[in-house]
Structures are given as C-alpha cells and as structure tokens.
Coordinates of C-alpha atoms in Angstrom, one line a residue:
Chain R
M1 CA -27.5 27.8 56.8
S2 CA -24.0 26.3 57.3
M3 CA -22.7 22.8 55.7
R4 CA -23.1 21.2 59.7
E5 CA -26.6 22.8 60.4
F6 CA -27.7 21.5 56.2
I7 CA -26.2 18.1 57.7
F8 CA -28.3 17.8 60.6
F9 CA -31.7 19.3 59.2
F10 CA -31.4 16.9 56.5
C11 CA -31.3 14.4 58.3
F12 CA -33.4 15.4 60.4
C13 CA -36.1 15.6 57.5
V14 CA -35.1 12.4 56.7
S15 CA -36.2 10.5 59.9
C16 CA -39.6 12.3 60.4
N17 CA -40.4 11.2 56.7
L18 CA -39.6 8.0 57.9
L19 CA -41.2 7.7 61.2
A20 CA -43.9 8.8 59.6
V21 CA -44.2 6.4 56.5
E22 CA -43.9 3.9 59.7
N23 CA -46.6 5.1 61.1
Q24 CA -49.0 5.1 58.9
P25 CA -48.1 3.9 55.4
N26 CA -50.6 5.8 53.6
L27 CA -50.8 3.7 50.5
G28 CA -54.4 4.3 49.7
R29 CA -55.5 6.4 46.6
D30 CA -56.9 9.4 46.6
A31 CA -60.8 8.2 45.1
S32 CA -62.7 10.5 43.2
K33 CA -65.9 12.6 43.7
G34 CA -68.1 11.0 40.5
V35 CA -66.2 6.7 41.2
I36 CA -67.3 6.7 44.5
K37 CA -71.2 8.6 43.5
Q38 CA -71.2 5.2 41.0
W39 CA -69.6 2.2 43.7
N40 CA -72.1 4.5 47.0
L41 CA -75.4 2.1 46.4
D42 CA -76.3 3.2 50.4
I43 CA -80.3 4.4 50.3
F44 CA -80.4 6.2 54.0
S45 CA -83.8 5.8 55.9
D46 CA -85.3 9.9 55.1
G47 CA -84.7 9.5 51.3
K48 CA -81.0 9.9 51.4
G49 CA -79.5 8.0 47.8
L50 CA -82.5 8.1 45.9
P51 CA -81.6 8.6 43.0
S52 CA -84.5 10.2 39.7
G53 CA -86.6 8.5 38.1
Q54 CA -90.1 7.8 39.5
G55 CA -92.5 4.9 39.0
T56 CA -96.8 3.7 40.3
A57 CA -97.9 0.3 41.5
H58 CA -99.7 0.4 38.1
K59 CA -96.7 0.3 36.2
G60 CA -94.7 -2.3 38.8
K61 CA -97.2 -4.8 38.6
K62 CA -96.0 -5.8 35.3
V63 CA -92.3 -5.3 36.1
Y64 CA -93.1 -8.1 39.1
E65 CA -94.6 -10.7 37.2
R66 CA -91.9 -10.5 34.2
Y67 CA -88.3 -10.5 36.7
C68 CA -89.9 -11.0 40.7
L69 CA -93.3 -13.7 40.5
S70 CA -90.8 -17.6 39.6
C71 CA -90.2 -16.5 43.2
H72 CA -92.3 -14.8 44.8
G73 CA -95.4 -16.0 43.9
V74 CA -99.6 -14.2 42.9
D75 CA -98.6 -10.2 44.4
G76 CA -95.4 -11.6 46.9
S77 CA -97.6 -14.6 48.9
G78 CA -93.8 -16.8 48.8
D79 CA -93.0 -19.4 47.0
S80 CA -88.8 -20.7 46.2
A81 CA -88.6 -16.8 48.2
D82 CA -90.3 -14.7 51.0
E83 CA -94.0 -13.6 51.3
L84 CA -93.7 -10.7 50.7
A85 CA -96.9 -9.2 51.3
G86 CA -100.8 -10.2 51.8
A87 CA -100.1 -10.6 54.9
M88 CA -102.8 -13.3 56.2
H89 CA -102.3 -12.7 60.5
S90 CA -100.5 -10.3 63.2
L91 CA -96.5 -10.5 64.1
T92 CA -98.5 -11.4 67.7
D93 CA -99.4 -14.3 66.4
N94 CA -98.0 -17.7 66.4
P95 CA -96.8 -18.3 64.2
P96 CA -97.0 -14.6 63.3
D97 CA -96.9 -13.3 59.7
K98 CA -94.5 -11.2 59.2
T99 CA -94.3 -8.9 55.5
I100 CA -93.1 -5.4 53.2
G101 CA -97.0 -4.6 54.9
T102 CA -96.3 -5.9 59.3
Y103 CA -92.8 -6.2 59.6
W104 CA -91.2 -3.4 57.6
P105 CA -90.1 -0.2 59.0
Y106 CA -88.9 2.2 56.5
A107 CA -89.9 2.5 52.6
T108 CA -86.7 2.9 51.0
T109 CA -85.4 0.1 52.1
I110 CA -87.4 -2.2 49.5
F111 CA -85.7 0.0 46.5
D112 CA -82.1 -1.2 48.2
F113 CA -82.3 -4.4 48.6
T114 CA -84.3 -5.1 45.3
R115 CA -82.1 -2.5 44.1
R116 CA -78.2 -4.0 45.2
S117 CA -79.9 -8.1 44.9
M118 CA -82.8 -8.3 42.6
P119 CA -84.4 -10.7 41.0
L120 CA -81.2 -12.6 42.1
D121 CA -81.2 -14.4 38.8
A122 CA -80.8 -11.2 37.3
P123 CA -78.7 -8.5 39.6
G124 CA -79.0 -5.4 37.9
I125 CA -80.8 -5.2 34.6
L126 CA -83.3 -2.5 36.8
N127 CA -83.7 0.7 35.6
N128 CA -84.4 3.1 38.3
N129 CA -88.0 4.0 36.2
Q130 CA -88.7 0.3 36.5
L131 CA -87.1 -0.1 40.8
Y132 CA -89.0 3.0 41.5
A133 CA -92.0 1.8 40.0
V134 CA -91.9 -2.5 41.1
T135 CA -91.0 -0.8 44.5
A136 CA -94.9 1.4 44.1
Y137 CA -95.9 -2.0 43.9
L138 CA -95.2 -3.6 46.9
L139 CA -95.7 -0.9 49.1
Y140 CA -99.9 -1.2 46.7
L141 CA -99.6 -5.0 47.3
N142 CA -99.4 -4.2 51.0
G143 CA -102.1 -1.3 51.5
I144 CA -100.2 1.3 52.1
I145 CA -99.9 3.3 49.5
K146 CA -102.9 3.5 45.9
R147 CA -102.2 2.1 43.1
D148 CA -102.1 5.1 41.6
K149 CA -99.3 7.2 43.6
V150 CA -96.0 8.3 42.2
I151 CA -93.5 6.7 43.4
D152 CA -89.7 8.7 43.4
S153 CA -86.8 9.9 46.0
S154 CA -89.3 12.5 47.2
S155 CA -92.3 10.2 48.0
L156 CA -90.5 7.4 49.2
P157 CA -90.0 8.3 52.1
K158 CA -92.8 10.1 53.0
V159 CA -94.4 6.7 53.1
K160 CA -96.0 5.8 56.8
M161 CA -95.0 1.8 57.7
P162 CA -97.8 0.1 59.6
N163 CA -94.6 -0.8 61.9
R164 CA -92.4 2.0 62.2
K165 CA -91.8 1.9 65.3
G166 CA -92.0 -1.3 65.7
F167 CA -88.4 -1.7 67.1
I168 CA -86.2 -1.9 69.9
N169 CA -82.9 -0.6 70.1
I170 CA -80.6 -3.2 72.3
Y171 CA -77.4 -1.6 71.4
Q172 CA -78.0 1.4 72.0
Q173 CA -80.0 -0.2 75.0
E174 CA -77.4 -2.0 76.5
K175 CA -74.6 1.2 76.7
E176 CA -76.3 3.6 78.5
N177 CA -77.2 0.8 81.1
D178 CA -73.5 0.1 81.3
Chain L
M1 CA -59.5 -51.2 83.0
T2 CA -57.3 -51.3 85.4
K3 CA -59.1 -52.4 89.8
N4 CA -57.2 -50.2 91.3
V5 CA -57.6 -46.7 90.4
N6 CA -60.7 -44.5 91.9
L7 CA -62.2 -43.2 91.2
K8 CA -63.7 -40.2 92.3
S9 CA -67.2 -39.2 91.2
V10 CA -66.8 -34.5 91.1
A11 CA -70.9 -35.1 90.8
K12 CA -73.4 -37.2 90.2
G13 CA -74.3 -40.0 87.5
G14 CA -70.4 -41.3 87.2
L15 CA -68.9 -37.7 85.7
L16 CA -65.8 -37.9 87.4
D17 CA -63.0 -35.5 88.5
R18 CA -62.4 -33.4 85.1
R19 CA -58.4 -34.2 85.5
F20 CA -58.7 -37.3 86.3
F21 CA -56.8 -39.0 83.2
L22 CA -54.7 -36.5 84.0
K23 CA -53.9 -36.9 86.9
K24 CA -52.9 -41.5 86.5
G25 CA -52.2 -41.5 83.0
F26 CA -55.2 -43.7 82.4
V27 CA -55.5 -44.9 79.5
F28 CA -58.7 -46.6 77.8
S29 CA -59.1 -50.4 77.3
V30 CA -58.8 -51.0 73.5
A31 CA -58.6 -55.2 73.8
A32 CA -62.0 -55.8 74.8
M33 CA -63.3 -54.1 71.2
A34 CA -60.8 -55.2 69.4
S35 CA -62.8 -57.9 67.0
D36 CA -61.1 -60.2 64.8
K37 CA -60.4 -58.8 62.3
L38 CA -57.6 -56.6 64.6
L39 CA -56.2 -59.3 66.3
A40 CA -55.8 -60.9 62.7
E41 CA -53.9 -57.9 60.8
A42 CA -52.1 -57.7 65.3
K43 CA -50.8 -61.2 63.7
K44 CA -49.4 -59.6 60.4
Y45 CA -45.7 -57.7 61.2
R46 CA -46.9 -55.8 57.8
Q47 CA -49.8 -54.5 56.7
P48 CA -51.3 -53.4 52.8
W49 CA -50.5 -50.4 52.8
M50 CA -47.1 -51.3 53.3
E51 CA -46.0 -54.0 51.0
K52 CA -46.2 -51.7 48.5
P53 CA -45.4 -47.5 48.2
G54 CA -47.5 -44.4 49.0
D55 CA -48.4 -42.5 47.6
S56 CA -46.8 -39.7 45.8
F57 CA -46.7 -36.2 46.5
S58 CA -50.1 -33.7 46.7
N59 CA -49.8 -29.9 45.8
Y60 CA -52.7 -30.2 48.7
G61 CA -53.6 -32.3 51.0
Q62 CA -56.8 -33.8 50.8
P63 CA -58.8 -35.3 54.1
S64 CA -57.6 -39.1 54.8
V65 CA -60.1 -41.5 52.3
F66 CA -61.7 -42.4 55.7
E67 CA -63.0 -39.3 56.3
K68 CA -65.1 -39.3 53.7
E69 CA -68.4 -38.6 57.0
A70 CA -65.9 -35.0 57.8
I71 CA -67.9 -33.2 55.5
R72 CA -70.7 -29.7 55.3
W73 CA -74.4 -30.8 55.1
T74 CA -75.0 -28.2 52.2
M75 CA -79.0 -27.3 51.8
A76 CA -80.3 -24.8 49.3
N77 CA -82.6 -22.7 48.1
K78 CA -84.5 -24.9 44.9
A79 CA -84.3 -21.9 42.6
A80 CA -81.0 -20.6 43.8
A81 CA -77.8 -22.7 44.1
G82 CA -75.7 -19.8 45.3
N83 CA -78.6 -18.9 48.0
G84 CA -78.7 -21.3 51.3
V85 CA -76.6 -22.8 54.0
S86 CA -73.5 -25.0 53.6
W87 CA -72.9 -26.5 57.9
T88 CA -69.9 -27.8 59.7
P89 CA -69.7 -31.0 61.2
L90 CA -68.6 -30.3 64.9
Q91 CA -70.0 -34.5 65.8
N92 CA -66.3 -35.0 63.0
L93 CA -63.7 -32.5 65.6
E94 CA -62.0 -31.5 67.9
G95 CA -59.4 -29.3 69.0
T96 CA -60.7 -25.7 68.3
L97 CA -60.0 -24.6 64.9
T98 CA -62.2 -25.3 62.5
P99 CA -60.6 -26.4 58.9
N100 CA -60.8 -24.4 56.5
G101 CA -62.6 -26.6 54.1
L102 CA -65.3 -27.1 57.0
H103 CA -66.6 -23.8 57.8
F104 CA -69.5 -23.1 57.9
E105 CA -71.3 -20.4 55.2
R106 CA -74.5 -18.7 54.4
H107 CA -74.6 -17.3 50.8
H108 CA -76.7 -15.2 50.0
N109 CA -77.3 -15.3 46.0
G110 CA -73.1 -17.7 45.1
V111 CA -69.9 -17.5 45.6
P112 CA -67.6 -14.9 43.2
Q113 CA -64.9 -15.6 42.0
I114 CA -63.1 -12.2 42.6
D115 CA -60.1 -10.8 41.1
P116 CA -57.6 -9.3 42.9
K117 CA -55.7 -7.2 40.7
I118 CA -58.9 -6.1 40.3
H119 CA -60.5 -5.9 44.0
Q120 CA -60.8 -2.7 45.1
L121 CA -61.8 -1.1 49.3
F122 CA -63.9 2.4 49.1
I123 CA -63.7 4.1 52.9
H124 CA -65.5 7.9 52.4
G125 CA -68.1 9.4 54.2
E126 CA -67.8 10.7 56.8
V127 CA -64.2 10.8 56.6
K128 CA -62.1 13.8 55.7
K129 CA -60.1 12.2 52.3
S130 CA -61.4 9.8 50.8
L131 CA -59.6 6.8 49.8
V132 CA -59.2 3.2 47.7
F133 CA -57.2 1.2 48.5
D134 CA -56.3 -1.9 45.8
M135 CA -55.0 -5.7 47.6
D136 CA -50.6 -4.8 47.0
S137 CA -51.4 -2.3 48.4
L138 CA -53.0 -4.1 51.3
L139 CA -50.8 -6.6 52.0
R140 CA -47.7 -3.9 52.6
Y141 CA -50.0 -2.8 56.0
P142 CA -48.8 -3.5 59.1
M143 CA -51.3 -7.4 60.3
V144 CA -52.7 -9.0 63.3
S145 CA -53.7 -12.4 64.6
R146 CA -56.2 -13.6 65.9
Q147 CA -58.2 -16.9 66.7
C148 CA -62.2 -16.0 66.7
F149 CA -65.2 -18.1 66.3
I150 CA -68.0 -17.1 63.5
E151 CA -71.5 -17.7 64.2
C152 CA -74.1 -17.0 62.2
G153 CA -77.3 -14.8 63.7
G154 CA -79.9 -17.7 62.9
N155 CA -77.8 -20.7 63.9
S156 CA -79.2 -23.9 66.1
N157 CA -82.7 -21.8 65.4
A158 CA -84.0 -25.5 64.7
G159 CA -84.7 -25.2 68.9
W160 CA -87.4 -22.8 69.6
R161 CA -89.0 -25.7 67.0
D162 CA -92.2 -27.1 69.1
E163 CA -90.1 -30.8 68.8
P164 CA -86.8 -31.3 69.0
I165 CA -84.7 -31.0 65.8
Q166 CA -83.0 -35.7 65.3
T167 CA -80.3 -34.4 63.6
A168 CA -76.8 -34.6 63.9
V169 CA -75.0 -31.4 66.3
G170 CA -73.2 -30.3 63.4
Y171 CA -76.8 -29.9 61.1
F172 CA -78.4 -27.7 64.1
H173 CA -75.5 -25.8 65.5
G174 CA -73.2 -26.0 62.8
M175 CA -73.5 -22.4 61.2
V176 CA -70.4 -21.6 63.7
S177 CA -67.2 -22.0 63.0
C178 CA -63.3 -21.1 64.5
S179 CA -60.6 -20.1 62.4
E180 CA -56.8 -18.1 63.1
W181 CA -57.4 -15.1 61.2
T182 CA -55.5 -12.4 60.3
G183 CA -55.4 -8.7 58.7
I184 CA -55.0 -5.1 58.9
P185 CA -56.7 -3.2 62.7
L186 CA -59.3 -1.3 60.4
K187 CA -59.1 2.2 62.4
I188 CA -55.4 2.1 60.6
L189 CA -56.8 2.7 57.0
L190 CA -59.7 4.7 59.1
N191 CA -57.3 7.4 60.2
E192 CA -55.2 7.6 57.4
A193 CA -58.7 8.3 55.5
N194 CA -59.2 11.2 58.5
I195 CA -62.8 10.4 60.5
T196 CA -65.7 13.6 60.7
P197 CA -66.5 14.1 64.3
R198 CA -70.2 12.9 62.7
G199 CA -68.6 10.1 61.7
K200 CA -70.4 7.1 64.7
W201 CA -71.5 4.3 62.5
V202 CA -69.9 2.3 58.7
I203 CA -71.8 0.7 56.8
V204 CA -70.0 -2.3 55.1
E205 CA -70.5 -3.8 51.6
G206 CA -69.9 -6.9 50.0
G207 CA -68.9 -7.5 46.0
D208 CA -70.3 -10.5 45.6
A209 CA -73.8 -10.6 43.2
S210 CA -76.1 -9.4 46.7
I211 CA -73.6 -6.4 47.1
M212 CA -75.3 -6.5 50.4
N213 CA -74.4 -3.5 53.3
V214 CA -75.1 -4.0 57.2
S215 CA -74.8 -1.1 59.8
I216 CA -72.0 -1.4 62.5
P217 CA -71.1 1.0 65.5
L218 CA -67.7 3.0 64.6
E219 CA -66.7 2.4 67.8
K220 CA -66.9 -1.8 67.3
I221 CA -65.0 -1.2 63.9
M222 CA -62.2 1.0 66.5
D223 CA -62.5 -1.0 69.2
D224 CA -60.9 -5.0 67.7
C225 CA -62.9 -5.0 63.7
F226 CA -59.9 -5.9 60.9
L227 CA -60.0 -6.0 58.2
A228 CA -58.8 -10.5 57.5
I229 CA -56.6 -11.5 54.9
Y230 CA -55.5 -14.6 55.6
Q231 CA -57.8 -17.0 57.5
N232 CA -55.5 -20.6 58.7
G233 CA -52.5 -19.4 57.3
E234 CA -53.8 -19.5 53.6
R235 CA -55.3 -16.8 51.9
I236 CA -59.0 -16.5 52.2
R237 CA -61.2 -19.1 50.8
P238 CA -63.5 -18.0 48.4
E239 CA -66.4 -18.8 50.0
N240 CA -64.9 -16.8 53.5
G241 CA -64.3 -12.9 51.1
Y242 CA -61.5 -14.0 49.5
P243 CA -59.5 -11.1 49.4
L244 CA -60.6 -9.7 52.1
R245 CA -63.1 -10.2 54.8
L246 CA -64.2 -8.2 57.1
I247 CA -63.5 -9.6 61.1
A248 CA -66.4 -8.5 64.0
P249 CA -65.1 -10.5 66.1
G250 CA -67.8 -11.7 69.4
W251 CA -71.3 -10.3 66.8
E252 CA -73.0 -12.1 64.4
G253 CA -71.6 -13.7 61.5
V254 CA -73.8 -11.0 59.4
V255 CA -71.6 -8.2 60.5
N256 CA -68.3 -10.2 59.7
V257 CA -68.5 -9.0 55.7
K258 CA -67.5 -11.3 53.3
W259 CA -66.0 -10.0 50.0
L260 CA -65.9 -6.7 51.8
R261 CA -65.5 -3.1 48.7
R262 CA -66.6 0.0 51.0
L263 CA -66.9 1.0 54.1
H264 CA -69.3 4.1 54.5
L265 CA -68.9 6.3 57.2
S266 CA -71.9 8.0 59.2
N267 CA -73.7 9.4 61.3
R268 CA -76.9 6.9 61.6
P269 CA -76.8 3.5 59.6
A270 CA -78.6 2.6 56.9
M271 CA -81.1 0.9 57.7
S272 CA -80.9 -2.1 55.5
R273 CA -82.7 -4.9 54.5
N274 CA -80.1 -7.2 56.9
E275 CA -80.9 -5.2 60.0
T276 CA -84.7 -4.1 59.7
S277 CA -86.6 -7.3 58.1
K278 CA -84.0 -9.4 58.8
Y279 CA -81.7 -10.1 61.4
T280 CA -83.7 -8.4 64.4
E281 CA -86.1 -11.0 66.5
L282 CA -90.1 -10.5 66.4
L283 CA -90.7 -10.4 70.3
P284 CA -94.0 -12.1 71.8
S285 CA -95.0 -8.5 72.5
G286 CA -94.8 -7.6 68.7
K287 CA -92.1 -5.4 68.6
A288 CA -88.8 -7.0 67.7
R289 CA -84.8 -6.9 68.8
Q290 CA -82.5 -4.6 66.5
F291 CA -78.7 -4.1 66.7
T292 CA -79.0 -7.1 68.7
F293 CA -75.1 -8.0 67.2
V294 CA -73.8 -9.8 70.4
M295 CA -73.3 -13.9 70.1
E296 CA -73.6 -14.6 73.4
A297 CA -72.7 -18.0 76.1
K298 CA -73.0 -20.7 73.9
S299 CA -71.7 -24.4 74.7
L300 CA -72.9 -27.3 73.9
I301 CA -71.4 -31.8 73.8
T302 CA -69.6 -32.9 70.8
N303 CA -69.3 -36.1 71.5
P304 CA -71.2 -38.2 72.4
S305 CA -74.0 -36.3 70.7
Y306 CA -76.7 -37.5 68.8
G307 CA -75.8 -40.0 65.9
H308 CA -73.0 -41.8 67.9
Q309 CA -73.9 -44.8 69.4
L310 CA -72.3 -46.0 73.4
D311 CA -71.7 -49.5 72.9
K312 CA -70.2 -50.9 76.2
T313 CA -70.7 -49.8 79.5
G314 CA -66.9 -47.6 81.1
F315 CA -65.3 -45.3 80.3
Y316 CA -66.1 -42.0 77.9
Q317 CA -64.7 -38.8 77.6
I318 CA -66.8 -35.9 77.0
S319 CA -66.2 -33.6 75.0
G320 CA -67.8 -29.8 73.8
L321 CA -67.5 -26.3 72.6
A322 CA -67.4 -23.4 74.6
W323 CA -67.9 -20.4 73.3
S324 CA -69.1 -16.4 74.3
G325 CA -68.9 -13.3 72.1
R326 CA -68.3 -10.8 74.9
G327 CA -64.5 -11.7 75.9
K328 CA -63.5 -15.3 77.4
I329 CA -65.1 -18.5 78.9
V330 CA -64.6 -19.8 82.7
K331 CA -66.6 -22.1 83.1
V332 CA -68.9 -25.4 81.7
E333 CA -69.8 -27.2 83.5
V334 CA -71.6 -30.5 82.5
S335 CA -74.4 -32.7 84.6
V336 CA -75.7 -36.1 83.1
D337 CA -78.4 -36.6 85.1
G338 CA -80.3 -33.4 83.3
G339 CA -79.3 -30.8 86.0
K340 CA -79.9 -31.7 89.0
N341 CA -76.0 -31.7 89.9
W342 CA -73.2 -30.5 87.7
G343 CA -69.0 -31.3 87.2
E344 CA -67.3 -28.2 86.8
T345 CA -65.0 -29.6 83.4
E346 CA -61.0 -29.2 81.8
L347 CA -61.0 -26.3 79.6
Q348 CA -58.4 -26.7 76.9
K349 CA -55.7 -23.8 77.5
P350 CA -55.1 -21.1 76.5
V351 CA -58.0 -20.2 76.7
L352 CA -58.9 -16.6 74.4
S353 CA -61.7 -14.2 74.4
K354 CA -64.2 -14.5 72.0
S355 CA -63.3 -17.5 70.4
F356 CA -63.8 -21.3 70.8
T357 CA -62.7 -23.2 74.4
R358 CA -62.7 -27.3 73.9
F359 CA -63.7 -28.5 77.3
R360 CA -63.1 -31.8 78.7
I361 CA -64.5 -34.8 81.7
P362 CA -64.3 -37.9 81.7
W363 CA -67.6 -40.3 82.8
H364 CA -68.1 -43.3 83.8
W365 CA -71.5 -44.9 82.1
T366 CA -73.1 -47.4 84.5
G367 CA -75.0 -48.2 81.4
E368 CA -78.6 -46.8 82.9
K369 CA -80.5 -44.4 81.0
A370 CA -78.1 -40.6 81.8
L371 CA -79.4 -37.4 80.0
L372 CA -76.3 -35.2 79.3
K373 CA -75.9 -31.1 79.2
S374 CA -73.1 -28.6 79.4
R375 CA -73.7 -25.1 80.0
A376 CA -71.1 -21.9 79.6
I377 CA -70.4 -19.3 82.0
D378 CA -68.5 -16.3 80.8
E379 CA -66.2 -13.2 82.2
T380 CA -69.4 -11.2 82.5
G381 CA -71.0 -13.5 84.6
C382 CA -73.6 -14.0 80.9
V383 CA -74.9 -17.4 81.8
Q384 CA -76.0 -19.9 79.3
P385 CA -79.7 -20.5 79.8
E386 CA -82.1 -23.6 80.2
R387 CA -84.3 -23.5 77.3
E388 CA -87.5 -22.6 79.4
K389 CA -86.0 -19.4 80.5
L390 CA -84.5 -18.3 77.5
I391 CA -88.0 -19.1 75.5
A392 CA -90.0 -17.1 78.6
E393 CA -87.5 -13.6 77.8
R394 CA -88.2 -13.7 73.8
G395 CA -90.9 -16.0 72.7
K396 CA -90.3 -18.6 70.1
N397 CA -90.5 -16.4 67.2
G398 CA -87.6 -15.1 67.5
Y399 CA -85.6 -17.2 65.2
F400 CA -82.4 -15.9 65.7
H401 CA -79.9 -15.4 69.1
Y402 CA -80.9 -19.1 70.1
N403 CA -78.2 -19.6 72.5
A404 CA -80.7 -22.2 75.5
I405 CA -79.3 -24.8 77.2
V406 CA -78.7 -27.8 74.8
S407 CA -79.8 -32.2 75.8
W408 CA -78.2 -35.5 75.4
K409 CA -80.5 -38.3 76.2
I410 CA -78.7 -41.2 76.1
S411 CA -81.4 -44.7 76.6
N412 CA -79.4 -47.8 78.4
K413 CA -78.4 -49.3 74.8
G414 CA -76.4 -46.7 74.5
E415 CA -78.5 -44.3 71.8
I416 CA -78.4 -40.8 71.4
S417 CA -81.6 -38.4 71.1
H418 CA -82.0 -35.0 71.5
V419 CA -84.5 -33.6 74.1
Y420 CA -86.1 -30.2 75.6
A421 CA -85.9 -31.5 79.4

C-alpha cells in the first residue's frame, strides 16, 4: 500500500467509524445472563419464569394470616384491599363479583403479582415456598384446588381457571378489522 | 356592554360565532362587577405591595399565595398512604399544558426516591444482544420532544354510577394531564439490542416498591413510544417516574410505565395482573374486553363547570379540553340546550395529535335554564358518544374507558350541577 493509498484508506475508515457512532450511539453495556436472571421477574401463563419451590393451601393459610389478612380480610373476603375470594354472585350480576375465582384467567398471575408487590407493607419478604403456599391457599379459598394439592412450577400453570376463556383481545380484533 | 355589536348566534341558546371576540375585539365589561372596595383601591396611586420592596429571589418558583385552590386532591387507601390517586384540578387551569406539580398521579405503593447514579435500564429477551444502560449514557442519546396527554384508563369512572356525581370537573375527570415530554425514541435502543424475529411484545417494568409490569405490542413501541427523561423542560418529577418514564402516546396511563427499569422482548404478553384482573372491561355478557389500549375521543367543558357560579347574565366564554388517543381532534361542538342545537367551537392552534386541544366559544347567557354539553370528533372520524350509547354498548360495570359526553345543568340562578341528559 502506497502512502497515498494508506492515507485514503485511513481517512475512509475514520469517516466510516464516525458515521457508525453517529447513527448508533451504542452506549449500552452487555448485560450478563446472571444479572438478567436475577432481575427478570416475569412469569408467563405457561409457567415460564416460575422458580423452584412448592407449597400447599394447608401451609399457605398460615402465610395468609400472618402477611395478608390485615388488608384482604378473613378468607380473602376483602377489607382495605381487594376481595380475593368468596364471590357471592357472578360476573353477569349487577354489580358483578370479580375475584380470583370468578375473573382471573391464569393462576400464574397470582404468584407473579404476589412476588412483585405483596404484602404491600413489606414487599419481597416471602420466600418461594411461602409464595407457592399462599398462591395455593388463594386457589383453595376460591374452590379451585384441594387443600393438600402441591403447587409448584409444573402444577401451577396446569390449574384450570374458571374464567380462562372470559377475555376478548380488542387490540388484535382492531388490527384484523383494519 | 356596547349596544351596537351584532350578536350573531350560531346555535340556539345564545352560542355566538366562535370567532366573535376575535372579529369584534370585544372586551368583557368589568365595570359592573367592580365592588366598592375595588373603586376605593382604584383611587389610590400605589397599592399596598407597591409601597415597599417585594420579596427576594427564590430557587424554585411557587404559585401565588392567592391560588391556593389550584391543587391536586388526593385520595389514598386508609391502610396504605402510598396507594391511591391524585387528580389534576382541570377547573382551575387554562391552555393545554399541565403544570408539573399538578400532573395527576396513580401510585400502587408510594413514590420511590430513585438515585439516578444507581438506576439502570435492562433490555433483554428476544434480542441478539442483552443491554444495560445507566442514566449518564442515556443522557447522551438523540432525543425528541412531544406534547401528549396521559390519561388513566380508570379516569371518569364515576360516570358509570347510577346517580351523577356532584364534584368539581377535576375530581371526576382529572386523571388526565398533558405535558411536553422529551426523551429517546425506543426504537433507537431496541435496534442496538437487535430484536429477533420472534419478538412481538415488550413487557415493561417499573422500579418502585410494587415492581409492576405490563405488556405492550412491539408495533406500538417501534411506532411512537419513547423513553422520557424531561417533562415540560425539567427532569421528570419523582411522582411522574423520575428518572425514566415510558411514554406511549394516546394509550392508557398504565402502559406509560414510571420508574422504568426493564424491557423484556417476548413473543407473547405476560398476562400480568394489570392486563387481566385490572384494566380489562367486563361487558354485560360476562366476557371482558382486554388490551383496550387506546384512549378514545373525549371532551369536557371546564369553564363554566360544577362549582362555578354564573353571577350575571351576559357574556361568558365557554372553554374546555378535548383529546383523542387516535390522533388529532378535528372538531368540538358545544350545545347549550342539551344537544338539540350544536355550535362549532374555535380550536386553539396548533392542534397536536394525541394531545390536549383547548376549545372555546363565546356565549350570551340570558338567565334562563341551560344544559351545556361538548362533543369531540377526531381525525379518524370517531365521535364522542352520548352516555346512553356508551352504556348500551358496554353496560355499566366495565369501570375503565369512560368517554361519554358530559352535561352541566345551569339553573336560572346560575348554579351549575352535573346531570345525565
């Protein structure tokens, strides 16, 4: 490569580089798999994202009474916070009775939301076994599972929720009509 | 009032041509309202505050001490002070921008005081390169500014009740506010992460004590969503998402995630609590509408409205707000006779897409009973429905997405109440 060619090549590369930087700031760092695993709390309805551990309604009753009852009432009947169980009437009554048992389409959402946000006054305090147990207890209170049924990452997504087919995807409907 | 102006009505009930004031240069007559006190003061050459030096400088300006009513009303859970809402006092505001301290709030577990030196944003899932950003890096990215409204999906839910609620317009409809947001188009960051063909949804998560998540279609994210860092020119306030908030123009508040800390690309939604148990609308059939993101065309008269009092007959300016999550507002009509006759209002320019639009129309009140309504129409042809029509379609138990026409009844004494009519 002659000197002139070299200078041309050098300038060409520098300008390419400048262009690339201008279009893509590329200031993000690579996120390691380990850190993402720690941060990623998302649980899907097929069970993807559920951690290890297990529990039964029997054990969950104690967790509920200690950490949840003060706001959600006896047997999930509701108090300062939402009613979670024990619906007295249906979704077509006026007013309707929306509980986990009558309304929630997926059982995995109970575990996911409780792990993220509950108990409201001490979020993050429950371990995985306690989370599975209190999830089982809420399903039991809603008459969906038996008291001694073991709830874990494989059984929870298989729980059949009564209102599983109760939702219309409006976003998709509008897209199809477009 | 000058006698020789031509009161050209555009609709029955005293609604005047929307450009009336502009054409005639008409000024409100204040002389009739002047009290004895005002007359006495007017004789002085200096008012009390002109007789001594004023206050000194301040590091951060505050509203006038005479504007104590223009505040957010708050409503929190009795067992959890950080769980509840606060409303924008729409009845006290004009123009289209909401002051930062008056932007509505909906928090699930309080306002976190996030240290921007520690805050990080993760992008992972269906991407070829998982990335993490700190605030210093994000501040170097190309930014855009956009004025848009944010409305809670549960705004105006008192409208479903059997009896019309009697409260100021802000405490009925004030879970909507409008700001100029500045930040980074999300597609820039997602292109750097390189989305795989399986990526169809983005699960978005906030970094407060509730760590709630919600799923947004990738199409919307790539279309016009951005990562806001500034609100009305200053860094976003803690209660509005400091240091990072996702802005999804025109879509319900719950997807405009505050304190943003994670974007998870996925081939399906997460079916999280806030897209199943809440923010879904139960229909009379027992089925529920889900993923109803768009806030539909809506308008309301903010002045005069409940709590105001018409003291004198004569001229008033009817003023209100209109917005649509589908685009620009093209027309707002006002009726003062309960919807029999409609007059077209003047829209304050520029009219921006998915933003507040201020409408105004002059009105000559004769002192008779009146029934005020406003009706918005957006550029996609969506017309704000009458309450009856909305309820015929959705029933009364959907809770979210109430956008019906609002009616104010004015008695012959000038008192204003909220009615269904």
